[in-house]
Coordinates of C-alpha atoms in Angstrom, one line a residue:
X293 CA 0.0 0.0 0.0
X294 CA 2.9 2.3 -0.7
X295 CA 0.8 4.0 -3.4
X296 CA -1.9 5.0 -0.9
X297 CA -2.2 7.9 1.6
X298 CA -1.0 6.5 5.0
X299 CA -3.6 7.6 7.6
X300 CA -5.3 4.3 7.9
X301 CA -2.0 2.5 8.5
X302 CA -0.9 5.2 10.9
X303 CA -4.1 4.9 12.9
X304 CA -3.7 1.1 13.0
X305 CA -0.2 1.5 14.4
X306 CA -1.5 4.0 17.0
X307 CA -4.3 1.6 18.1
X308 CA -1.8 -1.3 18.3
X309 CA 0.5 0.9 20.4
X310 CA -2.3 1.7 22.9
X311 CA -4.2 -1.6 23.0
X312 CA -1.9 -4.3 21.7
X313 CA -2.3 -6.5 18.6
X314 CA -5.3 -8.7 17.9
X315 CA -8.4 -9.0 15.8
X316 CA -10.5 -6.6 17.9
X317 CA -7.8 -4.0 17.7
X318 CA -7.6 -4.5 14.0
X319 CA -11.2 -3.6 13.6
X320 CA -11.3 -0.7 16.0
X321 CA -10.3 2.1 13.6
X322 CA -12.8 0.8 11.0
X323 CA -15.7 0.9 13.4
X324 CA -14.7 4.3 14.6
X325 CA -14.6 5.5 11.0
X326 CA -18.0 3.9 10.3
X327 CA -19.8 5.5 13.3
X328 CA -18.0 8.8 12.7
X329 CA -19.3 8.8 9.1
X330 CA -22.9 8.4 10.2
X331 CA -22.6 11.1 12.8
X332 CA -20.8 13.5 10.5
X333 CA -23.4 13.0 7.7
X334 CA -26.1 14.0 10.1
X335 CA -24.1 17.1 11.1
X336 CA -23.5 18.0 7.5
X337 CA -27.2 17.7 6.5
X338 CA -28.2 19.8 9.5
X339 CA -25.7 22.5 8.5
X340 CA -27.4 22.4 5.1
X341 CA -30.7 23.1 7.0
X342 CA -32.1 19.7 6.0
X343 CA -34.8 18.6 8.5
X344 CA -33.9 16.3 11.4
X345 CA -36.4 13.7 10.1
X346 CA -35.0 13.7 6.6
X347 CA -31.4 13.6 7.8
X348 CA -32.0 10.7 10.1
X349 CA -33.9 8.7 7.6
X350 CA -31.4 9.1 4.8
X351 CA -28.4 8.3 7.1
X352 CA -30.4 5.4 8.5
X353 CA -31.1 4.1 5.0
X354 CA -27.3 4.2 4.4
X355 CA -26.6 2.3 7.6
X356 CA -29.3 -0.3 6.7
X357 CA -27.4 -1.5 3.6
X358 CA -25.1 -4.5 3.3
X359 CA -22.7 -2.4 1.3
X360 CA -22.1 0.0 4.2
X361 CA -21.6 -2.7 6.8
X362 CA -19.3 -4.6 4.5
X363 CA -17.2 -1.8 3.1
X364 CA -18.2 1.5 4.9
X365 CA -15.5 0.9 7.5
X366 CA -12.8 -0.3 5.0
X367 CA -9.8 1.9 5.2
X368 CA -11.8 4.7 6.9
X369 CA -14.1 5.0 4.0
X370 CA -15.0 8.6 3.3
X371 CA -15.3 9.5 7.0
X372 CA -12.9 12.4 7.0
X373 CA -14.3 13.9 3.8
X374 CA -17.7 14.1 5.4
X375 CA -16.3 15.6 8.5
X376 CA -14.4 18.2 6.5
X377 CA -17.4 19.2 4.4
X378 CA -19.5 19.5 7.5
X379 CA -16.8 21.7 9.0
X380 CA -16.7 23.9 5.9
X381 CA -20.5 24.2 5.9
X382 CA -20.3 25.4 9.5
X383 CA -17.6 28.0 8.6
X384 CA -19.8 29.2 5.7
X385 CA -22.7 29.7 8.0
X386 CA -20.7 31.8 10.6
X387 CA -20.2 35.6 10.4
X388 CA -17.0 35.3 12.6
X389 CA -15.9 31.7 12.9
X390 CA -14.3 30.7 16.1
X391 CA -10.7 29.6 16.3
X392 CA -11.9 26.2 17.4
X393 CA -14.0 25.8 14.3
X394 CA -11.1 26.9 12.0
X395 CA -8.8 24.4 13.7
X396 CA -11.3 21.6 13.4
X397 CA -11.8 22.3 9.7
X398 CA -8.1 22.4 9.1
X399 CA -7.5 19.1 11.0
X400 CA -10.4 17.3 9.2
X401 CA -9.2 18.6 5.9
X402 CA -5.7 17.3 6.5
X403 CA -7.1 14.0 7.6
X404 CA -9.2 13.8 4.4
X405 CA -6.1 14.3 2.3
X406 CA -4.1 11.7 4.3
X407 CA -6.9 9.1 4.2
X408 CA -7.4 8.4 0.5
X409 CA -7.0 9.8 -3.0
X410 CA -10.8 10.5 -3.3
X411 CA -10.5 12.2 0.1
X412 CA -7.7 14.4 -1.1
X413 CA -9.8 15.4 -4.1
X414 CA -12.9 16.1 -2.0
X415 CA -10.7 18.2 0.4
X416 CA -9.5 20.3 -2.6
X417 CA -13.0 20.9 -3.9
X418 CA -14.3 21.6 -0.4
X419 CA -11.6 24.2 0.0
X420 CA -12.9 25.9 -3.2
X421 CA -16.4 25.8 -1.8
X422 CA -15.1 27.5 1.3
X423 CA -13.4 30.2 -0.8
X424 CA -16.6 30.8 -2.8
X425 CA -18.5 31.3 0.5
X426 CA -16.1 33.3 2.6
X427 CA -13.6 34.8 0.1
X428 CA -9.9 34.9 1.0
X429 CA -10.5 35.6 4.8
X430 CA -8.6 34.2 7.8
X431 CA -10.4 30.9 7.9
X432 CA -9.9 30.2 4.2
X433 CA -6.2 31.1 4.5
X434 CA -5.6 28.8 7.4
X435 CA -7.5 25.8 5.9
X436 CA -5.8 26.3 2.6
X437 CA -2.3 26.6 4.2
X438 CA -2.8 23.4 6.2
X439 CA -4.2 21.6 3.2
X440 CA -1.3 22.6 0.9
X441 CA 1.3 21.6 3.7
X442 CA -0.5 18.3 4.1
X443 CA -0.5 17.6 0.4
X444 CA 3.2 18.4 0.3
X445 CA 3.9 16.1 3.2
X446 CA 1.9 13.3 1.5
X447 CA 3.9 13.7 -1.7
X448 CA 7.2 13.4 0.3
X449 CA 5.8 10.3 2.0
X450 CA 4.7 8.6 -1.2
X451 CA 7.9 9.4 -3.1
X452 CA 10.0 8.1 -0.2
X453 CA 8.4 4.7 -0.5
X454 CA 8.3 4.5 -4.3
X455 CA 9.4 6.3 -7.4
X456 CA 7.6 8.2 -10.1
X457 CA 8.0 5.3 -12.6
X458 CA 6.3 2.8 -10.2
X459 CA 3.5 5.3 -9.5
X460 CA 2.9 5.8 -13.2
X461 CA 2.8 2.0 -13.8
X462 CA 0.3 1.7 -11.0
X463 CA -1.9 4.5 -12.5
X464 CA -1.7 2.8 -16.0
X465 CA -2.6 -0.6 -14.5
X466 CA -5.6 0.9 -12.7
X467 CA -6.9 2.7 -15.8
X468 CA -6.3 -0.2 -18.2
X469 CA -9.5 -1.1 -20.0
X470 CA -8.2 -3.7 -22.5
X471 CA -9.7 -6.7 -20.7
X472 CA -13.4 -5.5 -20.8
X473 CA -15.8 -3.5 -22.8
X474 CA -18.0 -0.6 -21.8
X475 CA -21.0 -2.9 -21.7
X476 CA -19.2 -5.4 -19.5
X477 CA -18.0 -2.6 -17.2
X478 CA -21.5 -1.2 -16.7
X479 CA -23.0 -4.6 -16.2
X480 CA -20.4 -5.3 -13.5
X481 CA -21.2 -2.1 -11.7
X482 CA -25.0 -3.0 -11.8
X483 CA -24.2 -6.4 -10.5
X484 CA -22.2 -5.1 -7.6
X485 CA -25.0 -2.6 -6.7
X486 CA -27.8 -5.1 -7.0
X487 CA -26.0 -7.7 -4.9
X488 CA -24.9 -5.4 -2.1
X489 CA -27.9 -3.0 -1.9
X490 CA -31.6 -3.6 -1.3
X491 CA -33.7 -3.2 -4.4
X492 CA -35.6 -0.2 -3.2
X493 CA -32.2 1.6 -2.5
X494 CA -31.0 0.8 -6.0
X495 CA -34.1 2.3 -7.6
X496 CA -33.7 5.5 -5.4
X497 CA -30.2 6.1 -6.7
X498 CA -31.2 8.3 -9.7
X499 CA -34.1 10.1 -7.9
X500 CA -31.7 10.9 -5.0
X501 CA -29.2 12.5 -7.2
X502 CA -31.9 14.5 -9.0
X503 CA -33.3 15.6 -5.6
X504 CA -29.9 16.6 -4.3
X505 CA -29.3 18.8 -7.4
X506 CA -32.8 20.2 -7.3
X507 CA -32.5 21.2 -3.7
X508 CA -30.5 24.5 -3.7
X509 CA -28.8 24.0 -0.4
X510 CA -27.4 20.5 -1.2
X511 CA -26.4 21.2 -4.8
X512 CA -22.8 22.2 -4.0
X513 CA -22.2 19.0 -1.9
X514 CA -23.7 16.8 -4.7
X515 CA -21.5 18.6 -7.2
X516 CA -18.3 18.1 -5.1
X517 CA -18.9 14.5 -4.0
X518 CA -20.6 13.4 -7.2
X519 CA -17.7 14.6 -9.3
X520 CA -15.2 12.8 -7.1
X521 CA -17.1 9.6 -7.1
X522 CA -17.6 9.8 -10.9
X523 CA -13.9 10.5 -11.5
X524 CA -12.9 7.6 -9.2
X525 CA -15.2 5.2 -11.1
X526 CA -14.4 6.2 -14.7
X527 CA -10.7 7.1 -14.2
X528 CA -9.2 4.0 -12.6
X529 CA -11.8 1.7 -14.3
X530 CA -9.8 -1.5 -13.8
X531 CA -10.2 -1.0 -10.0
X532 CA -14.0 -0.3 -10.4
X533 CA -14.3 -3.4 -12.6
X534 CA -12.5 -5.8 -10.3
X535 CA -13.4 -4.5 -6.8
X536 CA -16.9 -4.4 -5.6
X537 CA -16.1 -1.8 -2.9
X538 CA -14.6 0.7 -5.4
X539 CA -17.8 2.7 -5.7
X540 CA -18.2 3.3 -2.0
X541 CA -17.7 7.0 -2.5
X542 CA -21.1 7.2 -4.3
X543 CA -22.7 6.8 -0.9
X544 CA -21.9 10.3 0.0
X545 CA -23.8 12.2 -2.8
X546 CA -26.5 9.6 -2.7
X547 CA -27.2 10.0 1.0
X548 CA -27.2 13.7 0.8
X549 CA -29.4 13.5 -2.2
X550 CA -31.8 11.1 -0.5
X551 CA -32.1 13.5 2.4
X552 CA -32.8 16.4 0.1
X553 CA -35.4 14.3 -1.8
X554 CA -37.2 13.4 1.5
X555 CA -37.0 17.0 2.6
X556 CA -38.5 18.3 -0.7
X557 CA -41.3 15.8 -0.7
X558 CA -42.1 16.4 3.0
X559 CA -42.3 20.2 2.2
X560 CA -44.6 19.6 -0.7
X561 CA -47.0 17.5 1.4
X562 CA -46.9 19.9 4.2
X563 CA -48.0 22.7 1.9
X564 CA -51.0 20.6 1.0
X565 CA -51.9 19.8 4.6
X566 CA -50.4 20.8 7.9
X567 CA -49.6 17.2 8.8
X568 CA -48.9 16.1 5.2
X569 CA -45.2 15.8 5.9
X570 CA -45.8 12.8 8.1
X571 CA -46.9 10.7 5.0
X572 CA -43.5 10.5 3.2
X573 CA -41.7 10.2 6.5
X574 CA -43.9 7.2 7.5
X575 CA -43.3 5.5 4.1
X576 CA -39.5 6.1 4.4
X577 CA -39.5 4.7 8.0
X578 CA -41.4 1.6 6.8
X579 CA -38.8 1.0 4.1
X580 CA -36.0 1.4 6.5
X581 CA -37.5 -1.1 9.0
X582 CA -38.2 -3.5 6.1
X583 CA -34.6 -3.3 5.0
X584 CA -33.2 -4.0 8.4
X585 CA -35.3 -7.1 8.9
X586 CA -35.3 -8.2 5.2
X587 CA -32.6 -9.5 2.8
X588 CA -30.1 -6.9 4.0
X589 CA -30.5 -7.8 7.6
X590 CA -30.2 -11.5 6.8
X591 CA -27.1 -10.9 4.7
X592 CA -25.3 -8.5 7.0
X593 CA -26.2 -9.9 10.4
X594 CA -27.9 -13.3 10.5
X595 CA -26.5 -15.2 7.5
X596 CA -23.2 -17.1 7.4
X597 CA -20.4 -16.6 5.0
X598 CA -20.1 -20.3 4.0
X599 CA -16.3 -19.7 4.1
X600 CA -15.7 -23.2 5.4
X601 CA -17.5 -24.8 2.4
X602 CA -15.4 -22.6 0.1
X603 CA -12.2 -23.8 1.7
X604 CA -13.3 -27.5 1.6
X605 CA -13.9 -27.2 -2.1
X606 CA -10.5 -25.7 -2.8
X607 CA -7.4 -27.6 -1.7
X608 CA -4.3 -25.7 -0.6
X609 CA -1.3 -25.6 -3.0
X610 CA 0.7 -28.8 -3.4
X611 CA 3.4 -29.1 -0.8
X612 CA 2.0 -26.5 1.6
X613 CA 2.2 -27.9 5.1
X614 CA 1.8 -24.7 7.2
X615 CA -0.5 -21.7 7.5
X616 CA 1.3 -18.6 8.6
X617 CA -0.5 -16.3 11.0
X618 CA 0.4 -12.6 11.4
X619 CA -0.7 -10.1 14.1
X620 CA -3.2 -12.6 15.8
X621 CA -5.7 -12.4 12.9
X622 CA -8.0 -15.3 13.3
X623 CA -8.9 -16.1 9.7
X624 CA -5.7 -18.2 8.9
X625 CA -6.4 -20.4 12.0
X626 CA -9.7 -21.7 10.9
X627 CA -8.4 -22.0 7.3
X628 CA -5.7 -24.3 8.8
X629 CA -8.4 -26.3 10.6
X630 CA -10.4 -26.9 7.4
X631 CA -7.3 -27.8 5.5
X632 CA -5.8 -29.9 8.3
X633 CA -2.5 -27.9 8.3
X634 CA -0.3 -26.8 11.1
X635 CA -0.2 -23.2 12.3
X636 CA 2.9 -21.1 12.7
X637 CA 2.7 -17.6 14.3
X638 CA 5.0 -14.9 12.9
X639 CA 6.7 -12.6 15.4
X640 CA 5.2 -9.1 15.6
X641 CA 8.3 -7.6 14.1
X642 CA 8.1 -9.8 11.0
X643 CA 4.3 -9.5 10.7
X644 CA 4.7 -5.7 10.3
X645 CA 6.8 -6.3 7.2

């Protein structure tokens, strides 16, 4: 992972230093990032003046999907991007932002840059959004300075681990489309979405984006996060074709758009009748409960992975007598049990390599 921003690995080292090594510690940062994502999304939507009901339902819909539970915590997801955009929205709403708010935005912007390449792109566009809202004032200068310094430090970090030629080869490999057609690419994306998302969520994808663009207060966020997600899908297409988690970044514009759509529909019903807003909220709540107890709940919480059956069907390579275990991760141990192989634990110093 020398070609990736290092925040996830740094956070993992920090957790190991505090709590020791083990499977629970390995998952700790991911769970923190997942819960932080949900919390920051609600804050972002409220800063955009989306109603509490619409914000909670849209974020709840996200949390009800198998996709989020499987991949929303992977590598921190887009957690820091959401936090930074929420902080920028807060700065845009203040006449005189406090020093604490400026520092929080700067830290979250730096974390977004260091977390992932899409996070770095979202941070850059979020900085432009801040400039458009506040001009070149003190808060914009501080956030921009920290962002540029962080980007420079990231460049030094990446280039200290690899060279330009290797980075170029990695970029060419990820953008290589020789092994599939456009039709196969689009079919694969639909397959990933339909397998990992409930059907009602899939059919709400397009209306959510339209609702987010229609709603004036969410339009900038849809433009920022949607352009990042689109570039990450269509740029390194080899990654999107071969990795079902690649389109995770679409969850951000889709969740904001869904909240905007619910907010718009609730407003329209409320203008027809004083309690009319309760109708779409009741329908959305019913869909959410159905998702949690339906196929998504069975897949994410109650169903098994059938990993043992997979291992029994696939024998280990000829001549392999040992399964090596690093950092106390449990998976190789039960693989060894199904394959009837001995287990050898690597020392922590070697496991880190």
